[in-house]
mmCIF file of C-alpha atoms in Angstrom:
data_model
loop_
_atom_site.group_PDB
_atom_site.id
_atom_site.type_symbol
_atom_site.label_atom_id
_atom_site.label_comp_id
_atom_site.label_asym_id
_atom_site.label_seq_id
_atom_site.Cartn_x
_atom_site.Cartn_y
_atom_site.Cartn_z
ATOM 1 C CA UNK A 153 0.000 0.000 0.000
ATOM 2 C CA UNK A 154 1.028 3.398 -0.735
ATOM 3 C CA UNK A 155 2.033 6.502 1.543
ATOM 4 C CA UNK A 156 -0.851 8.958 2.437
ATOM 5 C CA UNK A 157 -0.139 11.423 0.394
ATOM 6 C CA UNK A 158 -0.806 10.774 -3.175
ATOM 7 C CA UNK A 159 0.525 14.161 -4.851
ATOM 8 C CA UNK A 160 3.674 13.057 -2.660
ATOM 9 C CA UNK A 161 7.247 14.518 -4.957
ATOM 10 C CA UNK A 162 5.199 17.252 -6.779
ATOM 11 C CA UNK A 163 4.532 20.798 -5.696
ATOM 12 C CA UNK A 164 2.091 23.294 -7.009
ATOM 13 C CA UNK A 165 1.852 23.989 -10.226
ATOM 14 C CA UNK A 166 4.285 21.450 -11.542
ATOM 15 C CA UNK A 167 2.922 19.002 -14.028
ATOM 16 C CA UNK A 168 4.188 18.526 -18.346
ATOM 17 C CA UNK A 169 4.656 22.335 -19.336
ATOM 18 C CA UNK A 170 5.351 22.788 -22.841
ATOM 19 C CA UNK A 171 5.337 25.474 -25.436
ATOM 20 C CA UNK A 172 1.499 24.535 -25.650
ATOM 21 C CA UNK A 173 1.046 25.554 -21.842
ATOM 22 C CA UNK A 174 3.415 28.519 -21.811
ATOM 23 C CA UNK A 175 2.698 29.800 -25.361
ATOM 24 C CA UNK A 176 5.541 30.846 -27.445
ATOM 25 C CA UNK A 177 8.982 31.812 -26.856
ATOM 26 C CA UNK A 178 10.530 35.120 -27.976
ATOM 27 C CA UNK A 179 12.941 34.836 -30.650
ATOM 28 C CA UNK A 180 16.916 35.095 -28.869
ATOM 29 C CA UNK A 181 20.264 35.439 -30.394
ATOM 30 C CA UNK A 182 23.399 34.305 -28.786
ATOM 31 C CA UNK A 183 26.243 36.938 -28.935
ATOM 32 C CA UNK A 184 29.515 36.136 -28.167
ATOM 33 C CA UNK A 185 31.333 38.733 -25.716
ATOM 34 C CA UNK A 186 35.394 38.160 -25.765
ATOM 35 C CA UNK A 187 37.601 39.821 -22.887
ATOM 36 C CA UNK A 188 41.334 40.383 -22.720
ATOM 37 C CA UNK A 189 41.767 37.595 -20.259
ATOM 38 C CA UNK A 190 40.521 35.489 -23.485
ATOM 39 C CA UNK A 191 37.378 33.934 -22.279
ATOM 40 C CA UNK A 192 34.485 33.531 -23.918
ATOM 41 C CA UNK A 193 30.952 35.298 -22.569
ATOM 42 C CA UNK A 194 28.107 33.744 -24.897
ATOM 43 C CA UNK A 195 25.425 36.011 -23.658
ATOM 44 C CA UNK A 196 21.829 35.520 -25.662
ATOM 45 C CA UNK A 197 19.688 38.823 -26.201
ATOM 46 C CA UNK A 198 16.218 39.197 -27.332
ATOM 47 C CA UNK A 199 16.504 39.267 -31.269
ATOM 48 C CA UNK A 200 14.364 42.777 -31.154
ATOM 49 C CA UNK A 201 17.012 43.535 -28.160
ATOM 50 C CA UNK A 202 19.575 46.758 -28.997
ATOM 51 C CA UNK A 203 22.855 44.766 -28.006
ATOM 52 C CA UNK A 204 25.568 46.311 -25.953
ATOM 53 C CA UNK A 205 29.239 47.359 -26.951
ATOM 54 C CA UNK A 206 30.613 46.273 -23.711
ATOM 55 C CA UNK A 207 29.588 43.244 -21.500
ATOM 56 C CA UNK A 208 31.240 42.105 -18.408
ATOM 57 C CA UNK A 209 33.537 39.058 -18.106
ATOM 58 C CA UNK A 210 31.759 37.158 -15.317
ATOM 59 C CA UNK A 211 34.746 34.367 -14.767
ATOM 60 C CA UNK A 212 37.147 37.402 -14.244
ATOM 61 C CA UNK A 213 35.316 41.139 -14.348
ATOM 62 C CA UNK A 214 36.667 42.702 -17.013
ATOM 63 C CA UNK A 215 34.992 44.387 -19.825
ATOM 64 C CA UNK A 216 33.982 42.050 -22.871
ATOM 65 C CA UNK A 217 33.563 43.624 -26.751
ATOM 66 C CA UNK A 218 32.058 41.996 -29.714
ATOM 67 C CA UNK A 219 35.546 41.734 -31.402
ATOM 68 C CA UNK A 220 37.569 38.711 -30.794
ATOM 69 C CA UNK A 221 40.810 40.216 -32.102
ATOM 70 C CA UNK A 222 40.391 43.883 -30.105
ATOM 71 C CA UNK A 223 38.772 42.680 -26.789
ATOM 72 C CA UNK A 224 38.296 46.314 -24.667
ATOM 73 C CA UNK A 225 41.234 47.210 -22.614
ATOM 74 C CA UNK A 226 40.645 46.987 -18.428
ATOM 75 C CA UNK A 227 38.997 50.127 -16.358
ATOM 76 C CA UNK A 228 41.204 52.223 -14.523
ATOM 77 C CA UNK A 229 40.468 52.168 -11.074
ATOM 78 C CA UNK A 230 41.288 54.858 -8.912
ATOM 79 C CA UNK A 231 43.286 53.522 -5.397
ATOM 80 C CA UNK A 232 41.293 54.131 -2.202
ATOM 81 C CA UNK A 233 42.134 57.525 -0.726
ATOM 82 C CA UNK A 234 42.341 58.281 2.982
ATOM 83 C CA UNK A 235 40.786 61.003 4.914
ATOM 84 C CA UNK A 236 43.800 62.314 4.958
ATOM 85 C CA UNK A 237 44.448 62.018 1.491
ATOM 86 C CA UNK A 238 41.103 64.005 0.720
ATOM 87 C CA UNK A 239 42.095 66.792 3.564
ATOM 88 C CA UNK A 240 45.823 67.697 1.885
ATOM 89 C CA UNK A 241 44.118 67.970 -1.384
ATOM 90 C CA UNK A 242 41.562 70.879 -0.056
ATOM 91 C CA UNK A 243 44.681 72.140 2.184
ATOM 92 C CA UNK A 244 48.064 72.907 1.679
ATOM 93 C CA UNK A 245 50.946 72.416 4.298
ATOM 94 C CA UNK A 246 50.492 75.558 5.743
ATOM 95 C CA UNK A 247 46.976 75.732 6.529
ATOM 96 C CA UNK A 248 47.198 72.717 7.942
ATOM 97 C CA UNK A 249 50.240 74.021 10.095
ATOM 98 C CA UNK A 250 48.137 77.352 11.114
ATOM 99 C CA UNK A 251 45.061 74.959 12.076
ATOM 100 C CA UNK A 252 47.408 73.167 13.850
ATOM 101 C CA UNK A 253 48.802 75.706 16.224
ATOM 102 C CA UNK A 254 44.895 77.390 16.182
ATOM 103 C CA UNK A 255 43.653 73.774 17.978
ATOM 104 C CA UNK A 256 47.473 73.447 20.336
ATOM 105 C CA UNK A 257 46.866 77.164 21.843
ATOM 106 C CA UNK A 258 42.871 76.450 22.360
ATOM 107 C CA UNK A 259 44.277 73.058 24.281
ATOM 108 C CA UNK A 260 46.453 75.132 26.733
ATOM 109 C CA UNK A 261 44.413 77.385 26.907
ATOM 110 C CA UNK A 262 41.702 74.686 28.380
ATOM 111 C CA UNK A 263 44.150 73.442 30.954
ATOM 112 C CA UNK A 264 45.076 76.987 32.500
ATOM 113 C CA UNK A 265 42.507 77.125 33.795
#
């Protein structure tokens, strides 16, 4: 005898779906995306879809073009920058030094009293 559940392994919803159920599917296009680490992105796009110039590697990040021969070069990226980095390019060394000696003499000043 079987278990008590007779739609037991199924879940809602699931049953034979096929193009008759679903209706049709949009005509696709695979386009091949090449990066300079030479792999291979094979990306598929609606055929009414404008396609891209660039695409993203997604094995290694970088920038994928439509030519095999000229893949795109990498982005620059900018290093991180410190707070400090970000303060000496609003201030020169003197301001800084005159800010400086403004905070020191507000200090003493504090403990005189």
């Amino acid at each position: 005898m079987a278990g008590g559940n007779a739609i037991r392994g199924t879940r809602i919803g699931a049953g034979p779906m096929g193009e008759s159920e679903r209706g049709e599917t949009a005509a696709r296009e695979r386009i091949p995306f090449y990066c300079a680490n030479g792999h291979v992105n094979d990306t598929w796009f609606s055929a009414e879809a404008e396609v891209p110039e660039t695409w993203d590697c997604p094995r290694c990040g970088l920038p994928g073009g439509r030519d095999a021969a000229n893949p795109p070069a990498a982005r620059r990226t900018e290093p991180y920058k410190t707070h400090l980095a970000y303060v000496k390019e609003r201030r020169s060394d003197a301001d800084g030094e005159a800010i400086l000696e403004e905070a020191l003499g507000r200090l003493r000043a504090s403990r005189e009293l």
